[in-house]
Short mmCIF file of C-alpha atoms and ligand atoms in Angstrom, two decimals:
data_model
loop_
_atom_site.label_atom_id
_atom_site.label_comp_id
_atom_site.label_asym_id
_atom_site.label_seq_id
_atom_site.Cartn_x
_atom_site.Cartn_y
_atom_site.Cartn_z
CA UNK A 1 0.00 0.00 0.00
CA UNK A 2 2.83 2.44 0.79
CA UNK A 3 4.21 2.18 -2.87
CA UNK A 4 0.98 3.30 -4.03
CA UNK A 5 0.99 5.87 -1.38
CA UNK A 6 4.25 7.13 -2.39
CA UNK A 7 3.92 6.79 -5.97
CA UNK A 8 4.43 10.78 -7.66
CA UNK A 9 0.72 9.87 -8.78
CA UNK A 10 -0.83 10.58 -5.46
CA UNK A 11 0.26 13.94 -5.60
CA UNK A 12 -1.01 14.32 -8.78
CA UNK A 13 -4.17 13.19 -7.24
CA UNK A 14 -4.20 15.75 -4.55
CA UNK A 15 -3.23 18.65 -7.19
CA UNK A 16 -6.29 17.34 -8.89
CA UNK A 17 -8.12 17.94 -6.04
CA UNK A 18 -6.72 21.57 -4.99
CA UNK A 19 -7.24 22.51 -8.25
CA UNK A 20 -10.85 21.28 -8.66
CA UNK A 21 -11.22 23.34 -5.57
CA UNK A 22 -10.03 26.55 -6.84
CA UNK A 23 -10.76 26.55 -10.24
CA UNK A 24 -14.09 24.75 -10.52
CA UNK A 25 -13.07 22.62 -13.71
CA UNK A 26 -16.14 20.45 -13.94
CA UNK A 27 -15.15 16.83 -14.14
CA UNK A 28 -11.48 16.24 -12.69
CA UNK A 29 -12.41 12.49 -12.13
CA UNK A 30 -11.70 11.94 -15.46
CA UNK A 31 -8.48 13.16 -15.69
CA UNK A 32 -7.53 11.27 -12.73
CA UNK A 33 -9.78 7.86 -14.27
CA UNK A 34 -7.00 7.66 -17.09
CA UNK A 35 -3.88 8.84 -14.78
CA UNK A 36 -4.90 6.18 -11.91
CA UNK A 37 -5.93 2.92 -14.51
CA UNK A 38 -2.28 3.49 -15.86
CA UNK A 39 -0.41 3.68 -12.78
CA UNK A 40 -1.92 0.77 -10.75
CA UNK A 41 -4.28 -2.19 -11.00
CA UNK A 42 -7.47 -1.45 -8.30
CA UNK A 43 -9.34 -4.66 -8.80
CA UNK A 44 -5.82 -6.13 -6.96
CA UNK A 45 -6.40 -4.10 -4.31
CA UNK A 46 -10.00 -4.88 -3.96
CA UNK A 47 -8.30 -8.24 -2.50
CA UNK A 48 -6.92 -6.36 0.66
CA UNK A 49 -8.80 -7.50 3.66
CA UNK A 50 -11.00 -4.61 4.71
CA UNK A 51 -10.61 -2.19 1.66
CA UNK A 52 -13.30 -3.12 -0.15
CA UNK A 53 -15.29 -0.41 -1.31
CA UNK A 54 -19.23 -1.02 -2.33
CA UNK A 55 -21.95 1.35 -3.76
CA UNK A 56 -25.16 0.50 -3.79
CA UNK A 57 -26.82 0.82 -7.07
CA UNK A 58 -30.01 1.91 -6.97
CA UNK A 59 -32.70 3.74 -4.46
CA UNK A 60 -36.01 3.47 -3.86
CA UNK A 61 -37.43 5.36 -6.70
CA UNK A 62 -35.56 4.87 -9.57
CA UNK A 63 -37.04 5.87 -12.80
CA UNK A 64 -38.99 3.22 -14.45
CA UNK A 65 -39.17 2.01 -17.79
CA UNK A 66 -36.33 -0.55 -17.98
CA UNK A 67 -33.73 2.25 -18.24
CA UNK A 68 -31.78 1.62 -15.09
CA UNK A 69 -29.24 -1.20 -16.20
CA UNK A 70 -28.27 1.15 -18.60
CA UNK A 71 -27.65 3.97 -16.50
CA UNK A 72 -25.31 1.91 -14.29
CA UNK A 73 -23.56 0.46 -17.13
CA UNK A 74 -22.74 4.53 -18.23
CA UNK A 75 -21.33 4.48 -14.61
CA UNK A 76 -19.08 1.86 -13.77
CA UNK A 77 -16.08 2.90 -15.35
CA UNK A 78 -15.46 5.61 -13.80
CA UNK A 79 -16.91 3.88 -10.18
CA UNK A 80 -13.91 1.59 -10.49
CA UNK A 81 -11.29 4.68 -11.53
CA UNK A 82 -12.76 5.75 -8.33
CA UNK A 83 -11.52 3.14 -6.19
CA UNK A 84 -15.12 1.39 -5.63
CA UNK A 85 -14.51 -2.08 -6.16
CA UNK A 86 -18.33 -3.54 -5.74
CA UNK A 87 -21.62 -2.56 -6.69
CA UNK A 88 -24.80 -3.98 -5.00
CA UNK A 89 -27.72 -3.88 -7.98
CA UNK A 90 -31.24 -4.36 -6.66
CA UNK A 91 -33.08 -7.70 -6.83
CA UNK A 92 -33.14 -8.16 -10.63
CA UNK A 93 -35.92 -10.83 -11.66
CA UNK A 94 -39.84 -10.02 -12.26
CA UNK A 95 -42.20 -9.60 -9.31
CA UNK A 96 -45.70 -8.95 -8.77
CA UNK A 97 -45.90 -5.50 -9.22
CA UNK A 98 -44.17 -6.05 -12.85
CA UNK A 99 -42.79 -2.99 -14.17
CA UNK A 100 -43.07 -0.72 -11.18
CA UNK A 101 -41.57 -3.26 -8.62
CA UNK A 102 -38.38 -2.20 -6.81
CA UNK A 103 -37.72 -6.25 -6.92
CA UNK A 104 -39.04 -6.97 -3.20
CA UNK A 105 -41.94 -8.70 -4.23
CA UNK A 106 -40.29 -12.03 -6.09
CA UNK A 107 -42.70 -13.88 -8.68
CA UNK A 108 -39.97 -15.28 -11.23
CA UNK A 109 -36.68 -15.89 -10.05
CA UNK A 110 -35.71 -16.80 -13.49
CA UNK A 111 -37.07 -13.72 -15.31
CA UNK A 112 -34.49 -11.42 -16.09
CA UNK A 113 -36.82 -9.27 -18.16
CA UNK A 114 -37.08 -11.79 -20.97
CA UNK A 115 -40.39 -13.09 -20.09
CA UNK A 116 -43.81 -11.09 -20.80
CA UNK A 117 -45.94 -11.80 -17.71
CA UNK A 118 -46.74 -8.82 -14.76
CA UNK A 119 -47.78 -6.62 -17.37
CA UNK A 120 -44.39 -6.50 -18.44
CA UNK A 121 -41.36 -8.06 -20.41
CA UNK A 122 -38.74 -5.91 -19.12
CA UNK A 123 -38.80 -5.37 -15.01
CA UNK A 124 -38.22 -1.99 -13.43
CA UNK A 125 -34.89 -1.75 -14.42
CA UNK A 126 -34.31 -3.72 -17.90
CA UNK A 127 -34.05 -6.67 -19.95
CA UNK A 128 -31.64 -9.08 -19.37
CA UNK A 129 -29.39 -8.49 -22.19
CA UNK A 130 -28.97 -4.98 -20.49
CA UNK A 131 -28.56 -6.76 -17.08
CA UNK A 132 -25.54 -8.78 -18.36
CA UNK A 133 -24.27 -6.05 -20.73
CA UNK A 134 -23.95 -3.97 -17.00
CA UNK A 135 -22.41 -7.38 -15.09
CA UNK A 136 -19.86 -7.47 -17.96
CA UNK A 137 -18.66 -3.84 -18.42
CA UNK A 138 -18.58 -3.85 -14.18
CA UNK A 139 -16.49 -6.62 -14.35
CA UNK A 140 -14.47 -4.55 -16.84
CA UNK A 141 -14.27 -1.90 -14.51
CA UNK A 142 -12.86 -3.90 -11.88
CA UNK A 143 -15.69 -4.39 -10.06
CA UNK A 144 -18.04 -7.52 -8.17
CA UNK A 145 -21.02 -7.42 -8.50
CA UNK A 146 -23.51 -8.59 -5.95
CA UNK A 147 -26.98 -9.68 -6.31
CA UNK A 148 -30.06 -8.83 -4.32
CA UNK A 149 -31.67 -11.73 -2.40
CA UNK A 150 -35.37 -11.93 -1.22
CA UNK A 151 -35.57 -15.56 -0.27
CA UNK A 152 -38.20 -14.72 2.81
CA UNK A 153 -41.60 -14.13 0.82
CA UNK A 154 -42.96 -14.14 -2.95
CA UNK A 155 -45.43 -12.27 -4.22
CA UNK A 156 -48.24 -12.79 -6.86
CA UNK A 157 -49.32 -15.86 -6.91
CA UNK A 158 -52.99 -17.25 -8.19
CA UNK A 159 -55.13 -18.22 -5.26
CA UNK A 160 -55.26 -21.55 -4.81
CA UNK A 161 -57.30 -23.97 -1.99
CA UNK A 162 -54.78 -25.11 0.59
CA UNK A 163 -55.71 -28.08 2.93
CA UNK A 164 -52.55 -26.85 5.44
CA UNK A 165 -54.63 -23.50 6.37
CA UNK A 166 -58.48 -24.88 5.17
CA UNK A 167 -58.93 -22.03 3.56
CA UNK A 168 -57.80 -20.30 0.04
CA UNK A 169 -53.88 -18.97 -0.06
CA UNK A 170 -52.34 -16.95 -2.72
CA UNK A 171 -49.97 -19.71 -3.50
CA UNK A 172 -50.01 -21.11 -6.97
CA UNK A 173 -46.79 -19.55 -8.67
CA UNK A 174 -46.72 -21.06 -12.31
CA UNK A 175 -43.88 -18.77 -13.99
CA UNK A 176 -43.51 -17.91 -17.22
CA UNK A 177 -39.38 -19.21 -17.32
CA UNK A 178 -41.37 -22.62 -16.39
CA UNK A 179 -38.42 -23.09 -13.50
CA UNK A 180 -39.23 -23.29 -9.70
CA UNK A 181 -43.29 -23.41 -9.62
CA UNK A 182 -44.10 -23.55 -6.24
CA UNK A 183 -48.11 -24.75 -4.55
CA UNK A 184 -49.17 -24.67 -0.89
CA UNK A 185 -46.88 -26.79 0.24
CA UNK A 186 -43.83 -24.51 -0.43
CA UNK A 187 -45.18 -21.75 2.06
CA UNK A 188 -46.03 -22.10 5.37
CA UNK A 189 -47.68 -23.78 7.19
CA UNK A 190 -46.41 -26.36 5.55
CA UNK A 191 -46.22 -30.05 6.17
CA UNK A 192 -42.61 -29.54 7.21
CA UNK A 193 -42.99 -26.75 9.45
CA UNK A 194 -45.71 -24.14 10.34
CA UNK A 195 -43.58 -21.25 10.33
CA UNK A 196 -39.93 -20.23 10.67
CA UNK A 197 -38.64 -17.08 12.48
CA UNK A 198 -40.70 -14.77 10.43
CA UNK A 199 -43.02 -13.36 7.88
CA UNK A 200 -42.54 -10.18 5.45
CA UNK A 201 -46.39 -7.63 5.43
CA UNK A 202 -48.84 -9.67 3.86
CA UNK A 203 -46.69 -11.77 1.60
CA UNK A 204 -46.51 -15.75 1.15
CA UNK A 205 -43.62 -16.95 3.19
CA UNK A 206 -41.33 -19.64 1.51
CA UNK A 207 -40.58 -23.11 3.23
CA UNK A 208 -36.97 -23.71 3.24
CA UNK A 209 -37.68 -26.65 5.56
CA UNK A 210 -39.07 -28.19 2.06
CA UNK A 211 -36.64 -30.00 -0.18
CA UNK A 212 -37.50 -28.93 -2.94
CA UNK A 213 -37.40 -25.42 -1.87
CA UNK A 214 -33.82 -25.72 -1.08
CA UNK A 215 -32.88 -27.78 -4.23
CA UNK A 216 -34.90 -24.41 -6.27
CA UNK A 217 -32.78 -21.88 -4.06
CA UNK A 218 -29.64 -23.27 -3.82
CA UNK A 219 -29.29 -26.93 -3.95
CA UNK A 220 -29.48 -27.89 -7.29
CA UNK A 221 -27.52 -27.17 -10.79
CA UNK A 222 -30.29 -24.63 -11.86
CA UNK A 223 -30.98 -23.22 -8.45
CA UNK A 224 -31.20 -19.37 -8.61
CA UNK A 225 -27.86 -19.60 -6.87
CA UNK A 226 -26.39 -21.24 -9.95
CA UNK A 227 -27.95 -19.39 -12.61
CA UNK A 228 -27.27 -16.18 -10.71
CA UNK A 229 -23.69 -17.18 -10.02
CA UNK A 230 -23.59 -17.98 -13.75
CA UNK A 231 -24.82 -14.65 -15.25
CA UNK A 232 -22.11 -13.14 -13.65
CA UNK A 233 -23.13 -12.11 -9.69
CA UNK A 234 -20.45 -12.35 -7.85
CA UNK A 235 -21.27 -12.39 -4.36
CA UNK A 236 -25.25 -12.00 -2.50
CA UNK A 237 -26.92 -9.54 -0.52
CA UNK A 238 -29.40 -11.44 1.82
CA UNK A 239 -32.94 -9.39 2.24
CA UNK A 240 -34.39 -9.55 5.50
CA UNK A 241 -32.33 -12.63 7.07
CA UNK A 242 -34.14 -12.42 10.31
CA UNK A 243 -37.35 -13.68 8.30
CA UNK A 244 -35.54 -16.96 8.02
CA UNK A 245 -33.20 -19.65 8.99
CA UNK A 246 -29.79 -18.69 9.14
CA UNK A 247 -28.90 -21.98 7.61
CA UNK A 248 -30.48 -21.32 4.30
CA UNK A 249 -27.78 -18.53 4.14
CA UNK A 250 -25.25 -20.77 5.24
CA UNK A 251 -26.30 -23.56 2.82
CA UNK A 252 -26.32 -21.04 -0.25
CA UNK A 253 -23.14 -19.87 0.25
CA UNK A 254 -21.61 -23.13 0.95
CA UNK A 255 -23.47 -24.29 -2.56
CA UNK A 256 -22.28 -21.04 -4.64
CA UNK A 257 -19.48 -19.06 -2.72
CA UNK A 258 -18.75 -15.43 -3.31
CA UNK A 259 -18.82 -12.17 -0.80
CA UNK A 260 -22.08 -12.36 1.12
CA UNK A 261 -24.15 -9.43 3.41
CA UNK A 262 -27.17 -9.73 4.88
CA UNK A 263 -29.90 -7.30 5.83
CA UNK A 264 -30.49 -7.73 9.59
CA UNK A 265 -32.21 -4.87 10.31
CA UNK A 266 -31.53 -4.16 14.05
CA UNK A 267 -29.79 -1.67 16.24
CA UNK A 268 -28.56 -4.16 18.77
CA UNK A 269 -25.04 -5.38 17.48
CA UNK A 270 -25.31 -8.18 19.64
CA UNK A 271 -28.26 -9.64 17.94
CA UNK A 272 -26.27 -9.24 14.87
CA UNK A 273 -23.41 -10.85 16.31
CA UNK A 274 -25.17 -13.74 17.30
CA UNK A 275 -26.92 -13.94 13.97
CA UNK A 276 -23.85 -14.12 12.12
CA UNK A 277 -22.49 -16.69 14.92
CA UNK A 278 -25.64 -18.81 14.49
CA UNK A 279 -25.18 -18.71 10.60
CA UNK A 280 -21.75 -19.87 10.59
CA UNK A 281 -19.73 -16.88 10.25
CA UNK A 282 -19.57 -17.12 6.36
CA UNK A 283 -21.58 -14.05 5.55
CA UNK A 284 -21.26 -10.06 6.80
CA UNK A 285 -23.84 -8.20 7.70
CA UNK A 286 -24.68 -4.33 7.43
CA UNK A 287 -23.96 -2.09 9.78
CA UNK A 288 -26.94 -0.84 11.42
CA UNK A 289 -25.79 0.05 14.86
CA UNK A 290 -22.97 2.30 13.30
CA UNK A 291 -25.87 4.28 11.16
CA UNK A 292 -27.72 4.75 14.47
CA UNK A 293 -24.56 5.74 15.57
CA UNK A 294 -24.05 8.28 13.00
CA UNK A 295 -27.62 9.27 13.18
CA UNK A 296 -27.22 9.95 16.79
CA UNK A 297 -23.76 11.65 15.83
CA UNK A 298 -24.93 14.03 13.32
CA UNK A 299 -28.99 14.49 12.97
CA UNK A 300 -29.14 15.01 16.51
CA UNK A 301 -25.67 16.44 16.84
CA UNK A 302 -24.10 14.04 19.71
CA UNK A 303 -20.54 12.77 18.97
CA UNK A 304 -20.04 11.28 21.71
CA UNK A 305 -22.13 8.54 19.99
CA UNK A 306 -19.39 7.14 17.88
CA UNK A 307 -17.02 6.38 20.72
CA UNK A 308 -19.93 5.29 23.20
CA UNK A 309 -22.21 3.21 21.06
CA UNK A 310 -21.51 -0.62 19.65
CA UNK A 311 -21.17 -1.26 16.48
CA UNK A 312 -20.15 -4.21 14.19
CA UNK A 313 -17.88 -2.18 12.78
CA UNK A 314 -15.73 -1.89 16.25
CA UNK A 315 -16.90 -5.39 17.72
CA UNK A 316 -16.03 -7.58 13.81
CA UNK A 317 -14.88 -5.54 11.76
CA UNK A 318 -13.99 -7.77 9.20
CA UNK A 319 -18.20 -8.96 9.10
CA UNK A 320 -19.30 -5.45 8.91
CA UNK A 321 -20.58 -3.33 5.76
CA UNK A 322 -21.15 -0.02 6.86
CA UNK A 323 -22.89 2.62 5.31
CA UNK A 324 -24.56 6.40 5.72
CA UNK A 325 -28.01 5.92 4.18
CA UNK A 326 -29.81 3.38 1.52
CA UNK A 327 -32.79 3.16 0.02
CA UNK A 328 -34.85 2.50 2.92
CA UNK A 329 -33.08 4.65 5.11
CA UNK A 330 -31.81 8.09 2.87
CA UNK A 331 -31.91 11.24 5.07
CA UNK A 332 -30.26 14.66 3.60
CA UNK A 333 -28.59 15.99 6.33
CA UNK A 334 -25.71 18.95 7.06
CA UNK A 335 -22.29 17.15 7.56
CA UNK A 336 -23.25 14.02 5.72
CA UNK A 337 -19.61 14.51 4.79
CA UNK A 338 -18.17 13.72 7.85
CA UNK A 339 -20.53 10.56 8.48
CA UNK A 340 -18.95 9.51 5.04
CA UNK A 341 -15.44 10.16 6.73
CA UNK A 342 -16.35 8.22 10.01
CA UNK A 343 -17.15 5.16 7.85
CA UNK A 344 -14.04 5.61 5.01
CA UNK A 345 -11.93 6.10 7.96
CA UNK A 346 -13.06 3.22 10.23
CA UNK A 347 -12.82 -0.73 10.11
CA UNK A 348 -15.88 -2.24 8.11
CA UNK A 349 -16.69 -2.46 4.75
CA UNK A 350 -18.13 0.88 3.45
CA UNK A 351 -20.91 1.31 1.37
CA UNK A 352 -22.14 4.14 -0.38
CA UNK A 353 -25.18 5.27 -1.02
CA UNK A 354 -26.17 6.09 -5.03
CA UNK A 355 -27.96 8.92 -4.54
CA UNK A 356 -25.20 10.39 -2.10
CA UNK A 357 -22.73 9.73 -4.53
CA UNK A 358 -24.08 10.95 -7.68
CA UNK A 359 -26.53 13.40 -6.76
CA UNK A 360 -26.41 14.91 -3.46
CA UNK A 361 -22.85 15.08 -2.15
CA UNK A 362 -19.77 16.49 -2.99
CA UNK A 363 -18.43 13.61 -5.23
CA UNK A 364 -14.47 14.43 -5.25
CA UNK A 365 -14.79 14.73 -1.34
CA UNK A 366 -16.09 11.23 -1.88
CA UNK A 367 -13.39 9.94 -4.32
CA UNK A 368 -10.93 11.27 -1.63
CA UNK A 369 -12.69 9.99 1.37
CA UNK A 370 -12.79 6.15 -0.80
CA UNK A 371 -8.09 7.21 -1.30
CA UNK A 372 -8.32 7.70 2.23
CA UNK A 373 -10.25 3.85 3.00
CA UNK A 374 -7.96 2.48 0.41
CA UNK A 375 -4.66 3.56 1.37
CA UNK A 376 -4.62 4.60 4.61
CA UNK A 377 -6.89 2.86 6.82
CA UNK A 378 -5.32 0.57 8.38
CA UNK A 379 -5.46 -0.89 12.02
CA UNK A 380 -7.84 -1.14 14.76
CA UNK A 381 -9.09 2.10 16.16
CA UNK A 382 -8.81 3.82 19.47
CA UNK A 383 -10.49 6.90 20.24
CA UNK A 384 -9.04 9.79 21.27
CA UNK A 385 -11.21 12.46 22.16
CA UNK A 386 -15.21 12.87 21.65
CA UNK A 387 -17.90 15.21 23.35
CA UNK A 388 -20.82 16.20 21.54
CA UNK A 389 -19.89 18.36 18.52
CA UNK A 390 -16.21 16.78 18.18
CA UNK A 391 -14.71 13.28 17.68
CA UNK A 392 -10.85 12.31 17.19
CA UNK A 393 -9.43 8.72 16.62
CA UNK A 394 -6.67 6.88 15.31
CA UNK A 395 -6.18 4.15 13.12
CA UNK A 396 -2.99 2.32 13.99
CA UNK A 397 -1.99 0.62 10.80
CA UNK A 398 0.64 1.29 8.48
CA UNK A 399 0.33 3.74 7.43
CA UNK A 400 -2.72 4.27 10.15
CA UNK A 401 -4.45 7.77 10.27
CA UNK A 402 -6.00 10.51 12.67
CA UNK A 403 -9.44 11.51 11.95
CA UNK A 404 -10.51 15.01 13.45
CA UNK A 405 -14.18 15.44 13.18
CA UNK A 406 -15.62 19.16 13.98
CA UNK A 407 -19.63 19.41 14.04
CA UNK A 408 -19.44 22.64 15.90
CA UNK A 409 -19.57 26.23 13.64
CA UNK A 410 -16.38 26.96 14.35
CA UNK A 411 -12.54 25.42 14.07
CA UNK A 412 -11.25 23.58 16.44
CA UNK A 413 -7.85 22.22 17.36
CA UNK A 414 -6.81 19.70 19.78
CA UNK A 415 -3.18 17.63 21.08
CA UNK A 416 -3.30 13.97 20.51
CA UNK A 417 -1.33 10.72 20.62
CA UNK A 418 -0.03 9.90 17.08
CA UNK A 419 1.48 6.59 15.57
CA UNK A 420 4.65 8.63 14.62
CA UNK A 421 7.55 9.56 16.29
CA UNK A 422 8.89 13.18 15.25
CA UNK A 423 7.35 12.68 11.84
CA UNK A 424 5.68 15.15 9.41
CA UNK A 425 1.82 14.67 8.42
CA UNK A 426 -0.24 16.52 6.38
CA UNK A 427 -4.35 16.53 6.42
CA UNK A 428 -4.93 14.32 3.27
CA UNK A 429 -8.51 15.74 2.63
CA UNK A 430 -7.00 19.04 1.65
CA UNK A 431 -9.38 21.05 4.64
CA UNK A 432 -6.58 21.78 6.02
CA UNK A 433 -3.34 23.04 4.50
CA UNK A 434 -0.13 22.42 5.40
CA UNK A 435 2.25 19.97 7.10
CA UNK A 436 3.08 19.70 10.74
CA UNK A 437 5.80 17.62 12.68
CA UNK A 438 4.78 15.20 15.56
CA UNK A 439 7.01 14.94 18.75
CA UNK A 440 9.37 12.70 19.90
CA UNK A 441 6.38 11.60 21.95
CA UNK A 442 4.08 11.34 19.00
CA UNK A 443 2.26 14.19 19.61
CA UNK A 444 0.39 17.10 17.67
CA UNK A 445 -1.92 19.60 17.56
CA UNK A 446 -4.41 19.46 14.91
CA UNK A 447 -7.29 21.38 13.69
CA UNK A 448 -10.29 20.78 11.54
CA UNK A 449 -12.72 23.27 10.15
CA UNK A 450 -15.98 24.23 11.35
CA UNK A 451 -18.93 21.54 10.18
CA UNK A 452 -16.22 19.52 8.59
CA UNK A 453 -13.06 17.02 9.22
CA UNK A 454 -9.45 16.63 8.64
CA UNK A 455 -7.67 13.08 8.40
CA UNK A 456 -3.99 12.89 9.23
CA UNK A 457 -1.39 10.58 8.30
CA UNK A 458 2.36 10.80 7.34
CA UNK A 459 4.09 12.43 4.27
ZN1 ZN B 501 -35.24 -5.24 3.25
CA1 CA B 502 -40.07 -16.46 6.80
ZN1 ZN B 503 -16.19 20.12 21.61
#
């Protein structure tokens, strides 16, 4: 990593950046897209423990009309220039609400947008020529890319008369791809189990207890895992795990492999813990006590949050995805920045938010922050200071870093405990110019700007 870090491109980088600053050129990512592909190789650093880099790929209400593939393939390129080494598309087969479904209602698992059935050929976001057109350039780019998962609940079946409840269920699924039709029996209550941990709304709520339910998900050599795995997906993100056995998790991954994370929406990072324990420690999971964290932090302006709270993040690190908003969860909020900086400069697996990224925020204060998670952040963390409006810790890595985070309206400057030893360090998010020497006891005084950060490491 230092090589890189030393390499006369970086500076380059940061000129970039200062200039971009001054000058308001409109686009410097693309100078520094071609500089950066032809100094170093980014989808070999994507193999670094820890600096993995996602985006998530869509929100909540992205346009319809099967245009959406398309619009990430325009965008990959210059994701992986970036540094971003994974994007996270949303569940990508046809569902019940056909051409307006976000993807969390599954009908087909096997229609890509290349059946006409929903009202629709193409789902939400494309055909699947478009879909694999976008898995292949990402994959050109340097990028995974990881599909969405809803293996709780389907949605749209016929009604059909089901002797497990006596009554009538909407549980006759007979898909147009003509793989994976699924009756009563598939659903609970079933004859193998009357329900698992939990249901999704109003939906049907898939069996894995069934065979053949597990042979369709993951089990045999046409199993959604398969195909999926086949089209291109390189690694899974689990909806709503809590709504099922952790095995089935487990199971797929041992069937198909590849990064996993799974949506266990809780702020209590021991029931996460546990989850992932119970599952068998093959999968991550996101980060949701380090949002409420940063929630806490910055919407109701209490730092002290990210020292005192838990978070996967702190507690497994190498099992945490963390992230700032997504498209459940997408507040706009002053010093959104800095929340970006907490997670860039923290253990975890960051993931960024599309809209944050390409609409709302700053986005060369976010191609810095993802330099910054690549090449510096390193280490376990120790805090060194927090109180409501400020929060200072170090990464102790090599090279390691200092994050200085200021929420308060003015700049602030405080004396902390470096990693170095009468060594110069510069703020590498260019908010604060200048260098300045640690002592022979590894101390400094640094500053950061009001409503903003600074993150220190050496020359
Ligand atoms: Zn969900
Ligand atoms: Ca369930
Ligand atoms: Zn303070």
């Amino acid at each position: 990593m230092s090589t890189i870090r030393n390499t006369g491109l970086f500076i380059l980088f940061i000129a970039i950046l200062g200039s971009c600053r001054k000058s308001e050129v409109p686009s410097p990512q693309m100078k520094l897209v071609a500089d950066k592909s032809e100094q170093f190789d980014v989808s070999s650093l994507a193999l670094i423990p820890g600096k993995s880099v996602m985006i998530q790929g869509f929100y909540w209400n992205v346009p319809t009309g099967g245009t959406w593939w398309g619009v990430l393939q325009g965008k990959v390129a210059s994701w992986g220039s970036a540094g971003i080494t994974a994007v996270w598309l949303p569940p990508s087969t046809k569902c019940e609400s056909g051409p307006n479904s976000v993807g969390y209602d599954p009908y087909d698992y096997f229609d890509f947008g290349n059946f006409n059935q929903k009202s629709t050929t193409e789902t939400r976001y494309g055909s699947k020529t478009e879909l694999t057109n976008l898995i292949t350039a990402a994959h050109g780019a340097g990028l995974q890319v990881y599909a969405d998962i809803v293996m709780n609940h389907n949605g749209g079946g016929a009604a059909q008369a089901n002797p497990n409840t006596g009554g009538t269920t909407n549980t006759s699924f007979l898909p147009a791809s003509g793989l994976f039709n699924r009756g009563y029996n598939d659903f609970h209550p079933s004859t193998f189990e009357t329900a698992d941990e939990g249901t999704f709304s109003s939906y049907v709520d898939l069996c894995h207890a069934n065979p053949y339910v597990q042979g369709w998900c993951y089990g045999n050599s046409n199993s959604i895992a398969q195909t999926y795995k086949a089209m291109g997906y390189d690694g899974w993100r689990f909806d709503f795990v809590p709504g099922f056995h952790s095995w089935v998790v487990k199971n797929w991954i041992a069937a198909a492999g590849g990064f996993s994370v799974a949506e266990y929406w809780n702020s209590n990072v021991t029931t996460i813990q546990n989850w992932i324990i119970g599952e068998g420690n093959t999968t991550s999971a996101f980060d949701f006590p380090c949002y409420y964290a940063l929630e806490e932090a910055f919407i109701n302006n209490n730092l002290t949050a990210l020292s005192t709270y838990a978070m996967l993040c702190k507690s497994n690190p190498s099992k945490a995805v963390t992230f700032v908003a997504n498209h459940d969860i997408n507040n706009i909020y002053t010093n959104k920045l800095s929340a970006y900086a907490f997670i860039m400069a923290h253990e975890g697996t960051p993931c960024l938010f599309y809209r944050d990224y390409e609409e709302w925020l700053d986005k060369s204060k976010l191609n810095n922050l993802i330099w910054i998670n690549r090449n510096l952040a390193a280490g376990t963390t120790t805090v060194l200071y927090a109180d409501n409006d400020e929060y200072i810790a170090r990464m102790s890595g090599t090279p390691g870093l200092v994050i200085y985070i200021n929420n308060s309206g003015s700049s602030l400057s405080r004396s902390v405990t470096t990693n170095w030893t009468s060594a110069g360090i510069k703020d590498y998010t260019g908010n604060v110019t200048g260098t300045l020497t640690t002592s022979s006891a590894k101390t400094v005084t640094i500053n950061a700007p009001a409503n903003s950060y600074s993150i220190w490491s050496t020359l």
